[in-house]
Amino acid sequence: YGETVRSSIVDTLEEYYLVEAHAEELGESLSHEEKAAAEDAAQSFLDANDSKTLTVMSADKDTVAHVLELMALQQKVYGNLAQTIDTNVDDAEAAQKTISYVRSSTSGTTDEDGNTVELTEEELAEKKDVLEQIRAEAEESGDLSAAAENHDLTATTSSYGADDESLNDTIKAAADALSDGEYADIVEGDNAYYLIHMDSTFDEAATQTKKESILEQRKQDAYTNWVDGLKESAEITTNDDNLSKL
């Protein structure tokens, strides 16, 4: 754990120092006011901690203020590069469908000796029957969640896109064959049966959220690519004695 934390700190400091060395190439720097704010924040940090804690952290005003300046500069550089991205996201790239589904486990039970007892054909058939009952109730009431709760099961709502890998492939394949408002036949998946309802084949709210996510990822990529390019041409050395104290 300690080595992981140490490595993470080193990576962050390398990033910050590269940003500091090259920020002016992007026309970014800290104003006198921003530097003064960092000094004030550093003093507040020192005032809030006792001398023993500060000694363990190797923290003095200059060091803390410098780290705060590096953080502020990094944010300015990130914002600069974020303005260079393509802000157009086509509906086709971000389009999201939204489904609701009820999952009924078909995993066996465990006996008193810890052995798995597979469900019988009758028990499996009963689970399908329950899902069919839920479907009938939901079609009548329009409330799948309430219908599922009536049978001690839960309806889950999920949005997904064409390239989304977070949704179970079995569920996704069945859902993609549905139109708005339709139910799929009971789907047999790994260790479960599924009742699937297509809420919307184009969920505008979920699609807008996905567009925002894509834009945020483009901003992150623009910044990461810039930093990675600097790393490739930089010669970075570390002080192993000092690192061992982290």
PDB file of C-alpha atoms in Angstrom:
ATOM      1  CA  TYR A   1       0.000   0.000   0.000  1.00  0.00           C
ATOM      2  CA  GLY A   2       2.782   2.417   0.963  1.00  0.00           C
ATOM      3  CA  GLU A   3       4.586   1.849  -2.316  1.00  0.00           C
ATOM      4  CA  THR A   4       1.387   2.501  -4.246  1.00  0.00           C
ATOM      5  CA  VAL A   5       0.803   5.787  -2.446  1.00  0.00           C
ATOM      6  CA  ARG A   6       4.438   6.799  -2.949  1.00  0.00           C
ATOM      7  CA  SER A   7       4.222   6.049  -6.667  1.00  0.00           C
ATOM      8  CA  SER A   8       1.011   8.060  -6.967  1.00  0.00           C
ATOM      9  CA  ILE A   9       2.597  11.066  -5.238  1.00  0.00           C
ATOM     10  CA  VAL A  10       5.625  10.901  -7.530  1.00  0.00           C
ATOM     11  CA  ASP A  11       3.418  10.742 -10.638  1.00  0.00           C
ATOM     12  CA  THR A  12       1.420  13.752  -9.465  1.00  0.00           C
ATOM     13  CA  LEU A  13       4.515  15.809  -8.679  1.00  0.00           C
ATOM     14  CA  GLU A  14       6.059  14.930 -12.048  1.00  0.00           C
ATOM     15  CA  GLU A  15       2.870  16.130 -13.712  1.00  0.00           C
ATOM     16  CA  TYR A  16       2.786  19.357 -11.695  1.00  0.00           C
ATOM     17  CA  TYR A  17       6.426  20.215 -12.390  1.00  0.00           C
ATOM     18  CA  LEU A  18       6.003  19.564 -16.109  1.00  0.00           C
ATOM     19  CA  VAL A  19       2.991  21.854 -16.095  1.00  0.00           C
ATOM     20  CA  GLU A  20       4.961  24.512 -14.235  1.00  0.00           C
ATOM     21  CA  ALA A  21       7.831  24.291 -16.732  1.00  0.00           C
ATOM     22  CA  HIS A  22       5.628  24.535 -19.819  1.00  0.00           C
ATOM     23  CA  ALA A  23       2.535  26.503 -18.771  1.00  0.00           C
ATOM     24  CA  GLU A  24       3.814  29.728 -20.307  1.00  0.00           C
ATOM     25  CA  GLU A  25       3.916  28.004 -23.698  1.00  0.00           C
ATOM     26  CA  LEU A  26       0.131  28.031 -23.436  1.00  0.00           C
ATOM     27  CA  GLY A  27       0.105  31.587 -22.120  1.00  0.00           C
ATOM     28  CA  GLU A  28      -0.783  30.492 -18.603  1.00  0.00           C
ATOM     29  CA  SER A  29       0.723  31.759 -15.360  1.00  0.00           C
ATOM     30  CA  LEU A  30      -0.391  32.763 -11.892  1.00  0.00           C
ATOM     31  CA  SER A  31      -1.196  36.352 -11.075  1.00  0.00           C
ATOM     32  CA  HIS A  32       0.158  38.130  -7.999  1.00  0.00           C
ATOM     33  CA  GLU A  33      -3.301  37.769  -6.461  1.00  0.00           C
ATOM     34  CA  GLU A  34      -3.337  34.011  -7.065  1.00  0.00           C
ATOM     35  CA  LYS A  35       0.104  33.586  -5.549  1.00  0.00           C
ATOM     36  CA  ALA A  36      -0.942  35.650  -2.545  1.00  0.00           C
ATOM     37  CA  ALA A  37      -4.027  33.463  -2.143  1.00  0.00           C
ATOM     38  CA  ALA A  38      -1.786  30.381  -2.124  1.00  0.00           C
ATOM     39  CA  GLU A  39       0.380  31.920   0.603  1.00  0.00           C
ATOM     40  CA  ASP A  40      -2.660  32.765   2.704  1.00  0.00           C
ATOM     41  CA  ALA A  41      -4.028  29.238   2.284  1.00  0.00           C
ATOM     42  CA  ALA A  42      -0.636  27.802   3.224  1.00  0.00           C
ATOM     43  CA  GLN A  43      -0.553  29.867   6.403  1.00  0.00           C
ATOM     44  CA  SER A  44      -4.069  28.718   7.279  1.00  0.00           C
ATOM     45  CA  PHE A  45      -2.944  25.128   6.791  1.00  0.00           C
ATOM     46  CA  LEU A  46       0.014  25.619   9.108  1.00  0.00           C
ATOM     47  CA  ASP A  47      -2.150  27.281  11.724  1.00  0.00           C
ATOM     48  CA  ALA A  48      -4.595  24.346  11.647  1.00  0.00           C
ATOM     49  CA  ASN A  49      -1.917  21.708  12.354  1.00  0.00           C
ATOM     50  CA  ASP A  50       0.419  21.198  15.297  1.00  0.00           C
ATOM     51  CA  SER A  51       4.200  21.176  14.944  1.00  0.00           C
ATOM     52  CA  LYS A  52       4.451  17.382  15.275  1.00  0.00           C
ATOM     53  CA  THR A  53       2.072  16.825  12.383  1.00  0.00           C
ATOM     54  CA  LEU A  54       3.862  19.391  10.242  1.00  0.00           C
ATOM     55  CA  THR A  55       7.216  17.758  10.966  1.00  0.00           C
ATOM     56  CA  VAL A  56       5.928  14.348   9.904  1.00  0.00           C
ATOM     57  CA  MET A  57       4.585  15.923   6.719  1.00  0.00           C
ATOM     58  CA  SER A  58       7.784  17.934   6.123  1.00  0.00           C
ATOM     59  CA  ALA A  59       5.482  20.902   5.684  1.00  0.00           C
ATOM     60  CA  ASP A  60       6.604  24.505   5.901  1.00  0.00           C
ATOM     61  CA  LYS A  61       4.961  27.602   4.487  1.00  0.00           C
ATOM     62  CA  ASP A  62       7.061  27.804   1.321  1.00  0.00           C
ATOM     63  CA  THR A  63       6.556  24.138   0.468  1.00  0.00           C
ATOM     64  CA  VAL A  64       2.819  24.201   1.083  1.00  0.00           C
ATOM     65  CA  ALA A  65       2.397  27.461  -0.827  1.00  0.00           C
ATOM     66  CA  HIS A  66       4.353  26.059  -3.768  1.00  0.00           C
ATOM     67  CA  VAL A  67       2.221  22.919  -3.922  1.00  0.00           C
ATOM     68  CA  LEU A  68      -0.923  25.054  -3.853  1.00  0.00           C
ATOM     69  CA  GLU A  69       0.481  27.199  -6.655  1.00  0.00           C
ATOM     70  CA  LEU A  70       1.214  24.074  -8.687  1.00  0.00           C
ATOM     71  CA  MET A  71      -2.343  22.868  -8.177  1.00  0.00           C
ATOM     72  CA  ALA A  72      -3.793  26.218  -9.218  1.00  0.00           C
ATOM     73  CA  LEU A  73      -1.581  26.364 -12.304  1.00  0.00           C
ATOM     74  CA  GLN A  74      -2.535  22.821 -13.268  1.00  0.00           C
ATOM     75  CA  GLN A  75      -6.201  23.798 -13.180  1.00  0.00           C
ATOM     76  CA  LYS A  76      -5.556  26.808 -15.413  1.00  0.00           C
ATOM     77  CA  VAL A  77      -3.632  24.696 -17.927  1.00  0.00           C
ATOM     78  CA  TYR A  78      -6.370  22.071 -17.874  1.00  0.00           C
ATOM     79  CA  GLY A  79      -8.958  24.767 -18.575  1.00  0.00           C
ATOM     80  CA  ASN A  80      -6.848  26.141 -21.417  1.00  0.00           C
ATOM     81  CA  LEU A  81      -6.557  22.767 -23.128  1.00  0.00           C
ATOM     82  CA  ALA A  82     -10.220  22.003 -22.490  1.00  0.00           C
ATOM     83  CA  GLN A  83     -11.062  24.915 -24.789  1.00  0.00           C
ATOM     84  CA  THR A  84      -9.296  23.213 -27.703  1.00  0.00           C
ATOM     85  CA  ILE A  85     -11.614  20.218 -27.995  1.00  0.00           C
ATOM     86  CA  ASP A  86     -14.280  19.582 -30.610  1.00  0.00           C
ATOM     87  CA  THR A  87     -17.502  20.399 -28.769  1.00  0.00           C
ATOM     88  CA  ASN A  88     -19.773  18.783 -31.342  1.00  0.00           C
ATOM     89  CA  VAL A  89     -21.167  15.416 -30.267  1.00  0.00           C
ATOM     90  CA  ASP A  90     -23.513  13.727 -32.712  1.00  0.00           C
ATOM     91  CA  ASP A  91     -26.662  12.062 -31.425  1.00  0.00           C
ATOM     92  CA  ALA A  92     -25.475   8.831 -33.040  1.00  0.00           C
ATOM     93  CA  GLU A  93     -22.345   8.829 -30.880  1.00  0.00           C
ATOM     94  CA  ALA A  94     -24.151   9.581 -27.634  1.00  0.00           C
ATOM     95  CA  ALA A  95     -27.579   7.995 -28.211  1.00  0.00           C
ATOM     96  CA  GLN A  96     -28.875   6.183 -25.139  1.00  0.00           C
ATOM     97  CA  LYS A  97     -31.664   3.671 -24.721  1.00  0.00           C
ATOM     98  CA  THR A  98     -33.278   3.191 -21.326  1.00  0.00           C
ATOM     99  CA  ILE A  99     -34.715  -0.081 -20.111  1.00  0.00           C
ATOM    100  CA  SER A 100     -36.171  -1.453 -16.913  1.00  0.00           C
ATOM    101  CA  TYR A 101     -35.705  -5.074 -16.005  1.00  0.00           C
ATOM    102  CA  VAL A 102     -36.482  -7.522 -13.251  1.00  0.00           C
ATOM    103  CA  ARG A 103     -33.944 -10.203 -12.420  1.00  0.00           C
ATOM    104  CA  SER A 104     -34.876 -13.499 -10.813  1.00  0.00           C
ATOM    105  CA  SER A 105     -31.932 -15.628  -9.724  1.00  0.00           C
ATOM    106  CA  THR A 106     -31.798 -19.247 -10.861  1.00  0.00           C
ATOM    107  CA  SER A 107     -28.770 -20.101  -8.754  1.00  0.00           C
ATOM    108  CA  GLY A 108     -29.177 -23.110  -6.536  1.00  0.00           C
ATOM    109  CA  THR A 109     -29.620 -22.990  -2.784  1.00  0.00           C
ATOM    110  CA  THR A 110     -27.087 -24.056  -0.173  1.00  0.00           C
ATOM    111  CA  ASP A 111     -27.872 -26.906   2.214  1.00  0.00           C
ATOM    112  CA  GLU A 112     -26.794 -27.180   5.840  1.00  0.00           C
ATOM    113  CA  ASP A 113     -23.519 -28.830   4.778  1.00  0.00           C
ATOM    114  CA  GLY A 114     -22.624 -25.983   2.447  1.00  0.00           C
ATOM    115  CA  ASN A 115     -23.394 -27.921  -0.729  1.00  0.00           C
ATOM    116  CA  THR A 116     -25.158 -26.287  -3.650  1.00  0.00           C
ATOM    117  CA  VAL A 117     -28.574 -27.721  -4.424  1.00  0.00           C
ATOM    118  CA  GLU A 118     -29.686 -26.943  -7.974  1.00  0.00           C
ATOM    119  CA  LEU A 119     -33.233 -25.750  -8.521  1.00  0.00           C
ATOM    120  CA  THR A 120     -35.677 -28.300  -9.882  1.00  0.00           C
ATOM    121  CA  GLU A 121     -37.444 -27.886 -13.213  1.00  0.00           C
ATOM    122  CA  GLU A 122     -40.611 -27.082 -11.284  1.00  0.00           C
ATOM    123  CA  GLU A 123     -38.858 -24.368  -9.276  1.00  0.00           C
ATOM    124  CA  LEU A 124     -37.392 -22.862 -12.422  1.00  0.00           C
ATOM    125  CA  ALA A 125     -40.778 -22.902 -14.104  1.00  0.00           C
ATOM    126  CA  GLU A 126     -42.273 -21.181 -11.066  1.00  0.00           C
ATOM    127  CA  LYS A 127     -39.716 -18.384 -11.339  1.00  0.00           C
ATOM    128  CA  LYS A 128     -40.706 -17.812 -14.956  1.00  0.00           C
ATOM    129  CA  ASP A 129     -44.367 -17.815 -13.959  1.00  0.00           C
ATOM    130  CA  VAL A 130     -43.701 -15.128 -11.351  1.00  0.00           C
ATOM    131  CA  LEU A 131     -42.012 -12.928 -13.947  1.00  0.00           C
ATOM    132  CA  GLU A 132     -44.971 -13.428 -16.277  1.00  0.00           C
ATOM    133  CA  GLN A 133     -47.299 -12.378 -13.450  1.00  0.00           C
ATOM    134  CA  ILE A 134     -45.184  -9.263 -12.890  1.00  0.00           C
ATOM    135  CA  ARG A 135     -45.396  -8.466 -16.579  1.00  0.00           C
ATOM    136  CA  ALA A 136     -49.182  -8.824 -16.596  1.00  0.00           C
ATOM    137  CA  GLU A 137     -49.546  -6.607 -13.527  1.00  0.00           C
ATOM    138  CA  ALA A 138     -47.160  -4.013 -14.932  1.00  0.00           C
ATOM    139  CA  GLU A 139     -48.939  -3.905 -18.282  1.00  0.00           C
ATOM    140  CA  GLU A 140     -52.182  -3.259 -16.447  1.00  0.00           C
ATOM    141  CA  SER A 141     -50.855  -0.703 -13.957  1.00  0.00           C
ATOM    142  CA  GLY A 142     -48.014   0.824 -15.965  1.00  0.00           C
ATOM    143  CA  ASP A 143     -45.741   0.450 -12.940  1.00  0.00           C
ATOM    144  CA  LEU A 144     -43.128  -2.275 -13.310  1.00  0.00           C
ATOM    145  CA  SER A 145     -41.374  -1.331 -10.103  1.00  0.00           C
ATOM    146  CA  ALA A 146     -44.512  -1.750  -7.988  1.00  0.00           C
ATOM    147  CA  ALA A 147     -45.401  -5.004  -9.731  1.00  0.00           C
ATOM    148  CA  ALA A 148     -41.949  -6.411  -9.001  1.00  0.00           C
ATOM    149  CA  GLU A 149     -42.136  -5.363  -5.356  1.00  0.00           C
ATOM    150  CA  ASN A 150     -45.443  -7.221  -5.042  1.00  0.00           C
ATOM    151  CA  HIS A 151     -43.417 -10.383  -5.633  1.00  0.00           C
ATOM    152  CA  ASP A 152     -40.392  -9.430  -3.521  1.00  0.00           C
ATOM    153  CA  LEU A 153     -38.284  -8.586  -6.556  1.00  0.00           C
ATOM    154  CA  THR A 154     -36.769  -5.317  -7.744  1.00  0.00           C
ATOM    155  CA  ALA A 155     -36.972  -3.481 -11.050  1.00  0.00           C
ATOM    156  CA  THR A 156     -33.718  -1.916 -12.195  1.00  0.00           C
ATOM    157  CA  THR A 157     -33.522   0.958 -14.677  1.00  0.00           C
ATOM    158  CA  SER A 158     -30.456   1.283 -16.888  1.00  0.00           C
ATOM    159  CA  SER A 159     -29.409   3.451 -19.819  1.00  0.00           C
ATOM    160  CA  TYR A 160     -26.924   2.263 -22.411  1.00  0.00           C
ATOM    161  CA  GLY A 161     -25.424   3.079 -25.789  1.00  0.00           C
ATOM    162  CA  ALA A 162     -24.364   1.001 -28.761  1.00  0.00           C
ATOM    163  CA  ASP A 163     -20.794   0.550 -27.508  1.00  0.00           C
ATOM    164  CA  ASP A 164     -21.677   0.292 -23.829  1.00  0.00           C
ATOM    165  CA  GLU A 165     -20.131  -2.746 -22.168  1.00  0.00           C
ATOM    166  CA  SER A 166     -21.579  -2.207 -18.706  1.00  0.00           C
ATOM    167  CA  LEU A 167     -24.869  -3.931 -19.483  1.00  0.00           C
ATOM    168  CA  ASN A 168     -25.172  -7.704 -19.546  1.00  0.00           C
ATOM    169  CA  ASP A 169     -24.881  -8.847 -23.186  1.00  0.00           C
ATOM    170  CA  THR A 170     -27.905 -11.118 -22.869  1.00  0.00           C
ATOM    171  CA  ILE A 171     -30.064  -8.258 -21.616  1.00  0.00           C
ATOM    172  CA  LYS A 172     -28.727  -5.883 -24.238  1.00  0.00           C
ATOM    173  CA  ALA A 173     -29.412  -8.245 -27.126  1.00  0.00           C
ATOM    174  CA  ALA A 174     -33.008  -8.790 -26.032  1.00  0.00           C
ATOM    175  CA  ALA A 175     -33.552  -5.083 -25.377  1.00  0.00           C
ATOM    176  CA  ASP A 176     -32.230  -4.035 -28.776  1.00  0.00           C
ATOM    177  CA  ALA A 177     -35.046  -5.984 -30.440  1.00  0.00           C
ATOM    178  CA  LEU A 178     -37.714  -3.949 -28.619  1.00  0.00           C
ATOM    179  CA  SER A 179     -39.615  -0.795 -29.503  1.00  0.00           C
ATOM    180  CA  ASP A 180     -40.757   1.790 -26.964  1.00  0.00           C
ATOM    181  CA  GLY A 181     -43.100   0.299 -24.374  1.00  0.00           C
ATOM    182  CA  GLU A 182     -42.519  -3.323 -25.364  1.00  0.00           C
ATOM    183  CA  TYR A 183     -41.590  -6.278 -23.169  1.00  0.00           C
ATOM    184  CA  ALA A 184     -39.267  -9.042 -24.276  1.00  0.00           C
ATOM    185  CA  ASP A 185     -40.095 -12.674 -23.723  1.00  0.00           C
ATOM    186  CA  ILE A 186     -38.516 -13.959 -20.521  1.00  0.00           C
ATOM    187  CA  VAL A 187     -34.768 -14.017 -21.133  1.00  0.00           C
ATOM    188  CA  GLU A 188     -32.611 -16.828 -19.797  1.00  0.00           C
ATOM    189  CA  GLY A 189     -29.233 -15.509 -18.732  1.00  0.00           C
ATOM    190  CA  ASP A 190     -26.392 -16.831 -16.632  1.00  0.00           C
ATOM    191  CA  ASN A 191     -27.907 -17.858 -13.301  1.00  0.00           C
ATOM    192  CA  ALA A 192     -30.978 -15.684 -13.792  1.00  0.00           C
ATOM    193  CA  TYR A 193     -34.173 -15.040 -15.715  1.00  0.00           C
ATOM    194  CA  TYR A 194     -34.940 -11.499 -16.862  1.00  0.00           C
ATOM    195  CA  LEU A 195     -38.115  -9.598 -17.603  1.00  0.00           C
ATOM    196  CA  ILE A 196     -37.123  -6.637 -19.792  1.00  0.00           C
ATOM    197  CA  HIS A 197     -39.106  -3.520 -20.712  1.00  0.00           C
ATOM    198  CA  MET A 198     -37.992  -0.886 -23.204  1.00  0.00           C
ATOM    199  CA  ASP A 199     -38.676   2.478 -21.601  1.00  0.00           C
ATOM    200  CA  SER A 200     -37.231   4.533 -24.449  1.00  0.00           C
ATOM    201  CA  THR A 201     -35.235   3.722 -27.583  1.00  0.00           C
ATOM    202  CA  PHE A 202     -33.928   7.296 -27.473  1.00  0.00           C
ATOM    203  CA  ASP A 203     -33.773   8.757 -23.996  1.00  0.00           C
ATOM    204  CA  GLU A 204     -33.123  12.464 -24.487  1.00  0.00           C
ATOM    205  CA  ALA A 205     -32.069  13.147 -20.894  1.00  0.00           C
ATOM    206  CA  ALA A 206     -29.711  10.151 -20.771  1.00  0.00           C
ATOM    207  CA  THR A 207     -28.319  11.076 -24.191  1.00  0.00           C
ATOM    208  CA  GLN A 208     -27.603  14.626 -23.022  1.00  0.00           C
ATOM    209  CA  THR A 209     -25.841  13.258 -19.947  1.00  0.00           C
ATOM    210  CA  LYS A 210     -23.770  11.002 -22.188  1.00  0.00           C
ATOM    211  CA  LYS A 211     -22.846  13.957 -24.405  1.00  0.00           C
ATOM    212  CA  GLU A 212     -21.581  15.826 -21.359  1.00  0.00           C
ATOM    213  CA  SER A 213     -19.588  12.754 -20.343  1.00  0.00           C
ATOM    214  CA  ILE A 214     -18.035  12.524 -23.806  1.00  0.00           C
ATOM    215  CA  LEU A 215     -17.037  16.188 -23.689  1.00  0.00           C
ATOM    216  CA  GLU A 216     -15.470  15.767 -20.252  1.00  0.00           C
ATOM    217  CA  GLN A 217     -13.513  12.789 -21.551  1.00  0.00           C
ATOM    218  CA  ARG A 218     -12.308  14.826 -24.547  1.00  0.00           C
ATOM    219  CA  LYS A 219     -11.089  17.533 -22.154  1.00  0.00           C
ATOM    220  CA  GLN A 220      -9.254  14.978 -20.056  1.00  0.00           C
ATOM    221  CA  ASP A 221      -7.737  13.407 -23.170  1.00  0.00           C
ATOM    222  CA  ALA A 222      -6.537  16.794 -24.446  1.00  0.00           C
ATOM    223  CA  TYR A 223      -4.791  17.476 -21.152  1.00  0.00           C
ATOM    224  CA  THR A 224      -3.405  13.945 -20.745  1.00  0.00           C
ATOM    225  CA  ASN A 225      -2.045  13.882 -24.295  1.00  0.00           C
ATOM    226  CA  TRP A 226      -0.308  17.206 -23.715  1.00  0.00           C
ATOM    227  CA  VAL A 227       1.298  16.021 -20.470  1.00  0.00           C
ATOM    228  CA  ASP A 228       2.276  12.660 -21.966  1.00  0.00           C
ATOM    229  CA  GLY A 229       3.982  14.459 -24.824  1.00  0.00           C
ATOM    230  CA  LEU A 230       6.013  16.477 -22.340  1.00  0.00           C
ATOM    231  CA  LYS A 231       6.977  13.348 -20.409  1.00  0.00           C
ATOM    232  CA  GLU A 232       8.325  11.687 -23.535  1.00  0.00           C
ATOM    233  CA  SER A 233      10.818  14.494 -24.127  1.00  0.00           C
ATOM    234  CA  ALA A 234      11.613  15.249 -20.478  1.00  0.00           C
ATOM    235  CA  GLU A 235      14.430  13.928 -18.349  1.00  0.00           C
ATOM    236  CA  ILE A 236      13.012  13.366 -14.891  1.00  0.00           C
ATOM    237  CA  THR A 237      15.104  12.364 -11.882  1.00  0.00           C
ATOM    238  CA  THR A 238      14.007  11.560  -8.348  1.00  0.00           C
ATOM    239  CA  ASN A 239      15.762  11.634  -4.995  1.00  0.00           C
ATOM    240  CA  ASP A 240      15.432   8.118  -3.582  1.00  0.00           C
ATOM    241  CA  ASP A 241      16.427   9.236  -0.080  1.00  0.00           C
ATOM    242  CA  ASN A 242      13.638  11.765   0.045  1.00  0.00           C
ATOM    243  CA  LEU A 243      11.148   9.333  -1.530  1.00  0.00           C
ATOM    244  CA  SER A 244      11.849   6.779   1.158  1.00  0.00           C
ATOM    245  CA  LYS A 245      10.560   9.280   3.720  1.00  0.00           C
ATOM    246  CA  LEU A 246       7.137   9.480   2.097  1.00  0.00           C
TER     247      LEU A 246
END
